[in-house]
Amino acid sequence: MFLLRLLLISLVLVPPARWAADTVPGYAVASAHPLATRAGLDLLAQGGNAFDAAIAVAATLAVVEPQGSGLGGGGFWLLHRQSDGRDIMLDGRERAPLAARRDLYATAAQSIDGALAAAIPGLPAVLVQLARDYGKLPLAASLAPAIHHARAGFPVGARYVKALTDRLTALDASPAARAIFHPGTTLPLPGDVLIQIDLAQTLERLAAEGFAGFYGGETARKLVRGVRAAGGIWQMEDLTAYRVVERQPLRGHYRGLAITTVAPPSAGGVGLIEMLNILSAYDLTGVPLPARRHLVVEAMRRAYHDREQYLGDPDFVGIPLLRLLSPNYAAGLRSTLRLDRVTPSDGFSQTTGPEPDGANTSHYSILDSAGNRVAATLSINYGFGSGFVAPGTGVLLNDEMDDFATRPGTPNVYGLIGGEPNAIAAGKRMLSSMTPTFVESADATAIMGTPGGSRIVTMLLLAVLDFADGHGPASWVGLPRFHHQYLPDVIEYEPGSLSDPDLRDLQQRGHRLKPLAAAYGDFHAILWNRKSRTLEAASDPRGEGLALVQIKPPAQ
Ligand code: GLY
């Protein structure tokens, strides 16, 4: 089914006796773009750690994959620091501007296209915090590869051109965006070189001045002036008051695997653990495939229902986290599940919105030779975000405001119908599906994640179940995918991912099925097997990414 290339490097080592069982034999980076992967690997080769490499990869993605993420967006970084064994979640999610109100948007388009759709970016603040609190190298060293690619230019790929074509109307409405991404009268072709001088200068101010180089001074003034001139509501205080929040990651278990994942305002971690808790009572390896798919779909349905009911920014709304994550709660949900029949979702939604395919948002995974690790999923939301660039900044702003429940009862671009806990409020973070995750067995540690809108969480579920079945990164990233999100009450599936007998069986159980026109996701994963002392990394064959492993020569 997938004729695209699978980029996988796997190395089996004959271990010298002097390697301790938990010594990492090298380091690895997997990301959505070869230049970003190489930037991360170069930082590691220069003596940087995984956190320095995380800065280099995120900043380079901002330049070479502008449709997916960037300085004008945000994300979640899941860190493991080997020296003290701590897992940390850096919440760099965008915040609603302080002038935002729950009824800000009269039409759906206003929260998707243009300056009013943009929330306050978090990604630059995360880069500063990573360098200050976790990295070994100066911020300027970690930003150098991104600045180089912005100034020197790089050849754009087919995914970039497709995403640009899809978002041309929004981009053309912003003169500064048009001048960068669509100059002249014709569309760029794969191989054309994109140079971004304004973005290089913005990155240089960030490198020189840190937080104040983006959230204050010239960059902030240009951002606020540009946004307001285009009908947005940003104020200088929005930028100066932005803070990264360090949160405690969530933990769960599934049949011998330990899961570490992100907490709200991501809905992903709660959903993933809830689904795994529901499924943990079944020995899925022994369940025939159609019945297994039925159980997995019913777990998805229940977790996405809870997402709508309970989840929002934990700094604004009370979330019954302990209950949602408890195995007893999952047992209650399981008792509502029929093995032979679908449990219909309450009310049907006829959403036929665009199909996010993983060309927006981005994920990368990093492991260094000390055992530090990073799983990061970052976004400007829709492809090329809001399509808006504030003049003189080169920064494409997000349209993450659409991840709020902007108009109750109306689905967003991912078909998600938000609930009251996710209503807009000044300074609030919008709910997300981004789910960077670590999974550990007795012998191995995995770092994984993917873009893909509301389907992110179910992609993670399928990968964790595949890990439990004994498979590795090459299998996780290439898995055929299917998805259910409570509403609309349909199983969406990639071309060819469900066989005809599976489809017939699911229909007989009462499921509605929706074949998708295209594959989705762009999964990037690393596996360090402590027992066999091997490192594997893989990038999704659906994308243009690159996974690289570098093995260190053993000390003599
Ligand atoms: N903007 C996509 C997400 O955060 O889920």
PDB file of C-alpha atoms and ligand atoms in Angstrom, residues 76 93 307 361 379-382 400 403 414 431-434 453-454 456, ligand 1:
ATOM      1  CA  PHE A  76       4.130  20.040  24.058  1.00  0.00           C
ATOM      2  CA  ARG A  93       0.639  25.709  24.096  1.00  0.00           C
ATOM      3  CA  ARG A 307     -12.873  14.460  26.013  1.00  0.00           C
ATOM      4  CA  THR A 361       1.543  19.918  12.868  1.00  0.00           C
ATOM      5  CA  SER A 379       1.813  22.944  15.684  1.00  0.00           C
ATOM      6  CA  ILE A 380       0.497  26.111  14.134  1.00  0.00           C
ATOM      7  CA  ASN A 381      -2.747  24.144  13.728  1.00  0.00           C
ATOM      8  CA  TYR A 382      -4.066  24.124  10.185  1.00  0.00           C
ATOM      9  CA  GLU A 400      -4.949  27.561  17.162  1.00  0.00           C
ATOM     10  CA  ASP A 403      -9.067  24.352  18.788  1.00  0.00           C
ATOM     11  CA  TYR A 414     -11.116  18.164  12.870  1.00  0.00           C
ATOM     12  CA  LEU A 431      -7.507  21.835  24.181  1.00  0.00           C
ATOM     13  CA  SER A 432      -5.165  19.833  21.968  1.00  0.00           C
ATOM     14  CA  SER A 433      -4.809  16.310  20.592  1.00  0.00           C
ATOM     15  CA  MET A 434      -0.998  16.391  20.526  1.00  0.00           C
ATOM     16  CA  GLY A 453      -5.360  16.500  14.276  1.00  0.00           C
ATOM     17  CA  SER A 454      -7.968  14.595  16.241  1.00  0.00           C
ATOM     18  CA  ILE A 456      -3.284  11.745  16.746  1.00  0.00           C
TER      19      ILE A 456
HETATM   20  N1  GLY B   1      -3.790  21.981  16.608  1.00  0.00           N
HETATM   21  C1  GLY B   1      -3.951  20.599  16.702  1.00  0.00           C
HETATM   22  C2  GLY B   1      -3.982  20.115  18.102  1.00  0.00           C
HETATM   23  O1  GLY B   1      -3.383  20.737  18.949  1.00  0.00           O
HETATM   24  O2  GLY B   1      -4.591  19.138  18.379  1.00  0.00           O
END
